[in-house]
Amino acid sequence: MLKFFRSPASMIALLAGIAGVLLVLYAWRLPPFVTSVETTDNAYVRGYVTIMSPQVSGYVVEVPVKDYEQVKQGQVLARIDGRIYAQKLAQARAALDGQKASLDNSRQSELSARATIASSEAQIDSANAALKRAQLAWDRVSNLNDRGIASASESEQAQATLEQAKAALNQAQAALEVSKQSLATIIVNRSLLEANVASAEATVHLAEIDLQNTSIVAPRDGHLGEVGVRLGQYVAAGTQLMAVVPEDVWVVANFKETQLEGMEVGQPVSIVVDALGKQRLTGRIERFSPAAGSEFAVIKPDNATGNFVKIAQRVGVRISIDPDQSLARSLTPGLSVVVNVDKSVEPEAKTAAK
């Protein structure tokens, strides 16, 4: 037996076997390699990468920015020829002026109609007065006629005057009704004219928006990606011109489902950045994905067909970067990192509560 251990080949085989056993124990996290630290290299820096696209079509007349340039919110990134849109705006404003003139004319017609009503009412008063005089004259002639004093011609004239006064009163009353109906028609048409004015105003606002949209501006502070648009290029609505990447970044680490037990929001995280020479940053668990990554895949796996092999799924964990770290400014979306989470450390909120 001692000769067996003295043999170099036997010692190497023994050591290799021990190393193999230890490797299996480490891979399966079995004693004595049980640890509360979970690690994954399936983690990447993420950010708000905004693809800039125009809302109107036209030829590009200005591209004042270059690749990877830093931009400020509201800075012009590209400009589309706006002459056509400026003329459409002028046309819309002219149509609006025409509709407003029609509305003003309606208001003036209303004033005229009300004046006509007042005139018709005055004519009715005049007709009533004439009818009263004619009625009195007829009464006198009728009394004289009953006594045999008045002549036939006087009686006929008084009767004709009375009938004429009654007709004049009816005519004045009819004229008043016509004036009132004309006023009602004007007021009813007013709502249509007001709607036309509102429609013309909306058309003006749309034309103003289209003219403003000929200038593509940065929505936030950040850096540009590669500028794909060129001077003189014809672009349509939705054409991808360039990307704006703001300064805000975070990490999405995809842990296996077997690693999630014990992880909580607020736990500290250590982040090793490959692009920064393996230097470390700190962060906090912010939130967990509501589903495994396979659920968000375009083509979902169908495990109901063929032989089934259980594969540990991965769940995304969003990690915020702690502030006041100078290296954090060097992080850009897409960089790969290694994330370590010590599940034995209580979250910050629980520690503060104690």
Short mmCIF file of C-alpha atoms in Angstrom, two decimals:
data_model
loop_
_atom_site.label_atom_id
_atom_site.label_comp_id
_atom_site.label_asym_id
_atom_site.label_seq_id
_atom_site.Cartn_x
_atom_site.Cartn_y
_atom_site.Cartn_z
CA MET A 1 0.00 0.00 0.00
CA LEU A 2 2.86 2.37 0.88
CA LYS A 3 4.52 1.50 -2.39
CA PHE A 4 1.32 2.56 -4.19
CA PHE A 5 1.43 6.05 -2.62
CA ARG A 6 5.13 6.37 -3.28
CA SER A 7 4.55 5.97 -7.01
CA PRO A 8 4.45 9.42 -8.76
CA ALA A 9 1.81 8.25 -11.21
CA SER A 10 -0.40 7.07 -8.38
CA MET A 11 -0.04 10.38 -6.55
CA ILE A 12 -0.97 12.31 -9.69
CA ALA A 13 -4.03 10.11 -10.27
CA LEU A 14 -5.10 10.55 -6.64
CA LEU A 15 -4.69 14.31 -6.79
CA ALA A 16 -6.58 14.43 -10.12
CA GLY A 17 -9.45 12.46 -8.59
CA ILE A 18 -9.59 14.73 -5.56
CA ALA A 19 -9.51 17.79 -7.81
CA GLY A 20 -12.34 16.35 -9.92
CA VAL A 21 -14.48 15.73 -6.85
CA LEU A 22 -13.81 19.24 -5.54
CA LEU A 23 -14.66 20.69 -8.96
CA VAL A 24 -17.99 18.86 -9.00
CA LEU A 25 -18.75 20.04 -5.46
CA TYR A 26 -17.91 23.62 -6.44
CA ALA A 27 -19.99 23.49 -9.62
CA TRP A 28 -23.02 22.20 -7.71
CA ARG A 29 -22.41 24.53 -4.75
CA LEU A 30 -22.23 21.64 -2.32
CA PRO A 31 -20.34 21.65 1.00
CA PRO A 32 -17.75 22.91 1.62
CA PHE A 33 -18.32 25.35 -1.26
CA VAL A 34 -21.73 26.62 -0.17
CA THR A 35 -21.83 30.43 -0.56
CA SER A 36 -24.42 33.17 -0.36
CA VAL A 37 -22.87 35.09 -3.26
CA GLU A 38 -24.55 34.63 -6.63
CA THR A 39 -22.61 35.54 -9.77
CA THR A 40 -23.51 35.89 -13.43
CA ASP A 41 -21.65 37.14 -16.48
CA ASN A 42 -24.91 37.28 -18.45
CA ALA A 43 -25.27 40.97 -17.63
CA TYR A 44 -25.12 44.11 -19.72
CA VAL A 45 -25.33 47.86 -19.35
CA ARG A 46 -28.59 49.30 -20.61
CA GLY A 47 -29.74 52.85 -21.40
CA TYR A 48 -32.44 54.91 -23.08
CA VAL A 49 -31.32 54.63 -26.70
CA THR A 50 -33.75 56.81 -28.67
CA ILE A 51 -33.95 56.37 -32.43
CA MET A 52 -34.64 59.76 -34.04
CA SER A 53 -37.07 59.76 -36.96
CA PRO A 54 -38.91 62.58 -38.77
CA GLN A 55 -42.67 63.02 -38.64
CA VAL A 56 -42.80 64.68 -42.07
CA SER A 57 -41.31 63.88 -45.47
CA GLY A 58 -38.91 65.96 -47.50
CA TYR A 59 -35.31 66.59 -48.52
CA VAL A 60 -32.72 67.09 -45.79
CA VAL A 61 -31.18 70.56 -46.10
CA GLU A 62 -29.03 70.62 -42.96
CA VAL A 63 -27.20 68.09 -40.74
CA PRO A 64 -25.27 70.19 -38.19
CA VAL A 65 -24.08 67.24 -36.02
CA LYS A 66 -21.52 64.46 -36.36
CA ASP A 67 -21.09 60.89 -35.13
CA TYR A 68 -20.81 60.40 -31.34
CA GLU A 69 -21.17 64.12 -30.67
CA GLN A 70 -22.53 65.35 -27.34
CA VAL A 71 -25.85 67.18 -27.73
CA LYS A 72 -28.17 69.19 -25.51
CA GLN A 73 -31.93 68.97 -25.22
CA GLY A 74 -33.58 70.97 -28.00
CA GLN A 75 -30.46 71.09 -30.18
CA VAL A 76 -31.18 70.74 -33.90
CA LEU A 77 -29.94 67.40 -35.24
CA ALA A 78 -31.26 67.67 -38.80
CA ARG A 79 -33.49 69.98 -40.79
CA ILE A 80 -35.91 69.15 -43.62
CA ASP A 81 -36.81 71.60 -46.38
CA GLY A 82 -39.77 73.50 -44.92
CA ARG A 83 -40.83 75.70 -47.85
CA ILE A 84 -43.81 73.53 -48.77
CA TYR A 85 -44.95 73.36 -45.14
CA ALA A 86 -44.56 77.13 -44.77
CA GLN A 87 -46.85 77.66 -47.76
CA LYS A 88 -49.36 75.19 -46.36
CA LEU A 89 -49.34 77.18 -43.14
CA ALA A 90 -49.94 80.43 -45.04
CA GLN A 91 -52.78 78.76 -46.95
CA ALA A 92 -54.35 77.51 -43.72
CA ARG A 93 -54.12 80.98 -42.15
CA ALA A 94 -55.81 82.53 -45.20
CA ALA A 95 -58.62 79.99 -44.97
CA LEU A 96 -58.97 80.82 -41.29
CA ASP A 97 -59.24 84.53 -42.07
CA GLY A 98 -61.99 83.74 -44.62
CA GLN A 99 -63.97 81.72 -42.07
CA LYS A 100 -63.58 84.45 -39.46
CA ALA A 101 -64.85 87.01 -42.01
CA SER A 102 -67.91 84.83 -42.66
CA LEU A 103 -68.53 84.64 -38.92
CA ASP A 104 -68.20 88.42 -38.56
CA ASN A 105 -70.58 88.85 -41.49
CA SER A 106 -73.05 86.59 -39.68
CA ARG A 107 -72.84 88.76 -36.58
CA GLN A 108 -73.42 91.87 -38.70
CA SER A 109 -76.40 90.16 -40.36
CA GLU A 110 -77.79 89.46 -36.92
CA LEU A 111 -77.60 93.15 -36.03
CA SER A 112 -79.30 94.01 -39.30
CA ALA A 113 -82.04 91.44 -38.68
CA ARG A 114 -82.67 92.81 -35.19
CA ALA A 115 -82.93 96.32 -36.66
CA THR A 116 -85.42 95.02 -39.22
CA ILE A 117 -87.47 93.47 -36.40
CA ALA A 118 -87.53 96.80 -34.59
CA SER A 119 -88.64 98.53 -37.80
CA SER A 120 -91.40 95.92 -38.31
CA GLU A 121 -92.60 96.42 -34.76
CA ALA A 122 -92.74 100.18 -35.38
CA GLN A 123 -94.73 99.59 -38.55
CA ILE A 124 -97.17 97.46 -36.55
CA ASP A 125 -97.62 100.32 -34.08
CA SER A 126 -98.21 102.69 -36.99
CA ALA A 127 -100.69 100.27 -38.58
CA ASN A 128 -102.53 99.91 -35.28
CA ALA A 129 -102.81 103.69 -35.01
CA ALA A 130 -104.09 103.95 -38.60
CA LEU A 131 -106.57 101.15 -37.93
CA LYS A 132 -107.83 102.93 -34.84
CA ARG A 133 -108.36 106.18 -36.78
CA ALA A 134 -110.11 104.32 -39.59
CA GLN A 135 -112.32 102.51 -37.08
CA LEU A 136 -113.32 105.82 -35.43
CA ALA A 137 -114.04 107.39 -38.79
CA TRP A 138 -116.16 104.42 -39.76
CA ASP A 139 -118.07 104.61 -36.48
CA ARG A 140 -118.91 108.29 -37.04
CA VAL A 141 -119.95 107.73 -40.65
CA SER A 142 -122.01 104.73 -39.60
CA ASN A 143 -123.92 106.82 -37.00
CA LEU A 144 -124.53 109.56 -39.51
CA ASN A 145 -125.59 106.99 -42.07
CA ASP A 146 -128.11 105.55 -39.62
CA ARG A 147 -129.67 109.04 -39.29
CA GLY A 148 -129.67 109.46 -43.03
CA ILE A 149 -127.23 112.36 -42.91
CA ALA A 150 -124.08 110.80 -44.45
CA SER A 151 -123.88 110.21 -48.16
CA ALA A 152 -123.23 106.82 -49.71
CA SER A 153 -119.82 107.89 -51.03
CA GLU A 154 -118.63 108.93 -47.55
CA SER A 155 -119.80 105.63 -46.10
CA GLU A 156 -117.99 103.65 -48.83
CA GLN A 157 -114.79 105.66 -48.40
CA ALA A 158 -114.77 105.17 -44.62
CA GLN A 159 -115.33 101.43 -45.02
CA ALA A 160 -112.55 101.16 -47.64
CA THR A 161 -110.16 103.07 -45.37
CA LEU A 162 -110.96 100.70 -42.50
CA GLU A 163 -110.31 97.62 -44.66
CA GLN A 164 -107.09 99.16 -45.94
CA ALA A 165 -105.90 99.80 -42.35
CA LYS A 166 -106.66 96.18 -41.39
CA ALA A 167 -104.67 94.93 -44.41
CA ALA A 168 -101.76 97.20 -43.53
CA LEU A 169 -101.73 95.80 -40.00
CA ASN A 170 -101.70 92.22 -41.30
CA GLN A 171 -98.87 93.10 -43.67
CA ALA A 172 -96.82 94.64 -40.85
CA GLN A 173 -97.37 91.59 -38.65
CA ALA A 174 -96.28 89.29 -41.51
CA ALA A 175 -93.18 91.40 -42.08
CA LEU A 176 -92.33 91.09 -38.37
CA GLU A 177 -92.64 87.30 -38.55
CA VAL A 178 -90.37 87.20 -41.63
CA SER A 179 -87.78 89.29 -39.79
CA LYS A 180 -87.89 86.97 -36.79
CA GLN A 181 -87.45 83.90 -39.01
CA SER A 182 -84.51 85.57 -40.76
CA LEU A 183 -82.89 86.20 -37.38
CA ALA A 184 -83.48 82.56 -36.35
CA THR A 185 -81.87 81.36 -39.59
CA ILE A 186 -78.82 83.54 -38.97
CA ILE A 187 -78.45 82.24 -35.41
CA VAL A 188 -78.83 78.60 -36.53
CA ASN A 189 -76.16 79.07 -39.24
CA ARG A 190 -73.89 80.66 -36.63
CA SER A 191 -72.98 77.29 -35.12
CA LEU A 192 -71.90 76.02 -38.55
CA LEU A 193 -69.73 79.10 -39.11
CA GLU A 194 -68.20 78.75 -35.64
CA ALA A 195 -67.45 75.08 -36.37
CA ASN A 196 -65.80 76.11 -39.65
CA VAL A 197 -63.65 78.61 -37.76
CA ALA A 198 -62.65 75.94 -35.22
CA SER A 199 -61.79 73.54 -38.06
CA ALA A 200 -59.71 76.21 -39.79
CA GLU A 201 -57.88 76.96 -36.53
CA ALA A 202 -57.11 73.25 -36.10
CA THR A 203 -55.78 73.15 -39.66
CA VAL A 204 -53.52 76.10 -38.85
CA HIS A 205 -52.21 74.35 -35.72
CA LEU A 206 -51.53 71.17 -37.71
CA ALA A 207 -49.68 73.18 -40.35
CA GLU A 208 -47.63 74.85 -37.59
CA ILE A 209 -46.78 71.45 -36.09
CA ASP A 210 -45.71 70.11 -39.51
CA LEU A 211 -43.51 73.17 -40.03
CA GLN A 212 -41.96 72.75 -36.58
CA ASN A 213 -41.39 69.05 -37.26
CA THR A 214 -39.12 69.91 -40.19
CA SER A 215 -36.50 70.51 -37.47
CA ILE A 216 -35.51 67.27 -35.71
CA VAL A 217 -34.23 68.16 -32.23
CA ALA A 218 -32.66 66.18 -29.39
CA PRO A 219 -35.27 65.09 -26.83
CA ARG A 220 -32.70 64.94 -23.99
CA ASP A 221 -29.07 65.63 -23.22
CA GLY A 222 -26.78 62.83 -24.33
CA HIS A 223 -24.47 61.56 -27.04
CA LEU A 224 -25.24 60.66 -30.63
CA GLY A 225 -24.68 57.30 -32.20
CA GLU A 226 -23.72 57.01 -35.84
CA VAL A 227 -25.40 59.72 -37.92
CA GLY A 228 -27.02 57.89 -40.82
CA VAL A 229 -28.76 60.79 -42.58
CA ARG A 230 -26.99 62.72 -45.34
CA LEU A 231 -27.43 66.20 -46.77
CA GLY A 232 -29.85 66.17 -49.72
CA GLN A 233 -31.32 62.78 -48.78
CA TYR A 234 -35.08 62.35 -49.17
CA VAL A 235 -36.57 60.99 -45.96
CA ALA A 236 -40.09 59.85 -45.19
CA ALA A 237 -41.91 59.78 -41.86
CA GLY A 238 -40.37 57.09 -39.69
CA THR A 239 -36.97 56.95 -41.43
CA GLN A 240 -34.23 56.21 -38.89
CA LEU A 241 -31.79 59.11 -38.94
CA MET A 242 -29.61 58.64 -35.84
CA ALA A 243 -29.74 57.57 -32.20
CA VAL A 244 -29.53 59.72 -29.06
CA VAL A 245 -28.11 58.03 -25.95
CA PRO A 246 -28.76 59.91 -22.67
CA GLU A 247 -26.42 59.69 -19.69
CA ASP A 248 -28.79 57.52 -17.59
CA VAL A 249 -27.64 53.89 -17.51
CA TRP A 250 -28.37 50.78 -15.48
CA VAL A 251 -27.50 47.08 -15.54
CA VAL A 252 -29.74 44.16 -16.47
CA ALA A 253 -28.39 40.88 -15.09
CA ASN A 254 -29.97 37.62 -16.23
CA PHE A 255 -29.76 35.19 -13.30
CA LYS A 256 -30.77 31.56 -13.42
CA GLU A 257 -34.03 30.78 -11.67
CA THR A 258 -32.07 28.65 -9.19
CA GLN A 259 -30.10 31.72 -8.12
CA LEU A 260 -33.05 33.98 -7.29
CA GLU A 261 -33.97 32.56 -3.90
CA GLY A 262 -32.98 35.08 -1.22
CA MET A 263 -32.54 38.02 -3.58
CA GLU A 264 -34.48 41.12 -2.58
CA VAL A 265 -34.96 44.63 -3.85
CA GLY A 266 -32.41 46.97 -2.29
CA GLN A 267 -29.61 44.41 -1.81
CA PRO A 268 -26.14 45.74 -2.68
CA VAL A 269 -24.51 44.54 -5.89
CA SER A 270 -20.90 44.44 -7.01
CA ILE A 271 -20.36 45.09 -10.71
CA VAL A 272 -17.15 44.23 -12.55
CA VAL A 273 -16.80 46.08 -15.85
CA ASP A 274 -14.68 44.38 -18.53
CA ALA A 275 -14.20 47.60 -20.50
CA LEU A 276 -12.78 49.40 -17.45
CA GLY A 277 -10.00 46.93 -16.71
CA LYS A 278 -12.09 44.73 -14.40
CA GLN A 279 -12.68 47.64 -12.05
CA ARG A 280 -15.63 47.41 -9.69
CA LEU A 281 -18.72 49.53 -9.28
CA THR A 282 -21.49 49.25 -6.74
CA GLY A 283 -25.22 49.24 -7.22
CA ARG A 284 -28.57 48.09 -5.82
CA ILE A 285 -31.21 45.63 -6.98
CA GLU A 286 -34.01 47.83 -8.28
CA ARG A 287 -36.65 45.37 -9.52
CA PHE A 288 -37.21 41.91 -10.99
CA SER A 289 -38.60 40.99 -14.39
CA PRO A 290 -42.24 39.81 -14.21
CA ALA A 291 -41.42 36.78 -16.38
CA ALA A 292 -38.53 34.70 -17.60
CA GLY A 293 -36.71 35.86 -20.70
CA SER A 294 -38.16 33.02 -22.78
CA GLU A 295 -41.63 34.53 -22.36
CA PHE A 296 -40.53 37.69 -24.17
CA ALA A 297 -38.89 35.85 -27.07
CA VAL A 298 -40.32 36.39 -30.54
CA ILE A 299 -40.40 32.63 -31.15
CA LYS A 300 -41.38 30.95 -27.89
CA PRO A 301 -40.13 27.40 -27.19
CA ASP A 302 -42.68 24.60 -27.36
CA ASN A 303 -41.75 22.03 -24.70
CA ALA A 304 -44.74 19.82 -25.48
CA THR A 305 -43.07 18.17 -28.51
CA GLY A 306 -40.32 15.57 -28.60
CA ASN A 307 -38.04 14.66 -25.72
CA PHE A 308 -37.90 17.20 -22.91
CA VAL A 309 -34.70 18.37 -21.25
CA LYS A 310 -35.15 20.70 -18.30
CA ILE A 311 -33.14 23.88 -18.72
CA ALA A 312 -32.83 26.50 -16.01
CA GLN A 313 -34.52 29.66 -17.22
CA ARG A 314 -33.08 33.11 -16.72
CA VAL A 315 -34.89 36.06 -15.17
CA GLY A 316 -33.84 39.66 -15.71
CA VAL A 317 -32.86 41.71 -12.66
CA ARG A 318 -32.57 45.49 -13.06
CA ILE A 319 -29.71 47.02 -11.06
CA SER A 320 -29.27 50.73 -10.46
CA ILE A 321 -25.80 52.25 -10.33
CA ASP A 322 -24.95 54.00 -7.08
CA PRO A 323 -24.38 57.74 -7.59
CA ASP A 324 -21.12 59.64 -7.01
CA GLN A 325 -18.94 57.06 -8.77
CA SER A 326 -16.57 58.61 -11.28
CA LEU A 327 -16.28 55.37 -13.25
CA ALA A 328 -20.04 55.32 -13.79
CA ARG A 329 -19.67 58.12 -16.35
CA SER A 330 -17.69 55.74 -18.54
CA LEU A 331 -20.50 53.20 -18.76
CA THR A 332 -22.29 53.04 -22.08
CA PRO A 333 -25.23 50.84 -23.12
CA GLY A 334 -24.22 47.44 -24.46
CA LEU A 335 -21.11 46.86 -22.33
CA SER A 336 -20.86 43.44 -20.70
CA VAL A 337 -20.30 43.19 -16.95
CA VAL A 338 -20.07 40.55 -14.22
CA VAL A 339 -22.54 40.93 -11.36
CA ASN A 340 -22.14 39.57 -7.84
CA VAL A 341 -25.00 39.63 -5.32
CA ASP A 342 -24.44 38.66 -1.68
CA LYS A 343 -27.82 37.33 -0.58
CA SER A 344 -26.74 37.29 3.08
CA VAL A 345 -26.70 41.11 3.18
CA GLU A 346 -30.06 42.61 4.10
CA PRO A 347 -31.55 45.27 1.83
CA GLU A 348 -30.89 48.89 2.69
CA ALA A 349 -34.55 49.55 3.55
CA LYS A 350 -34.67 46.75 6.15
CA THR A 351 -31.39 47.87 7.67
CA ALA A 352 -32.69 51.43 8.05
CA ALA A 353 -35.93 50.13 9.63
CA LYS A 354 -33.98 48.32 12.32
#
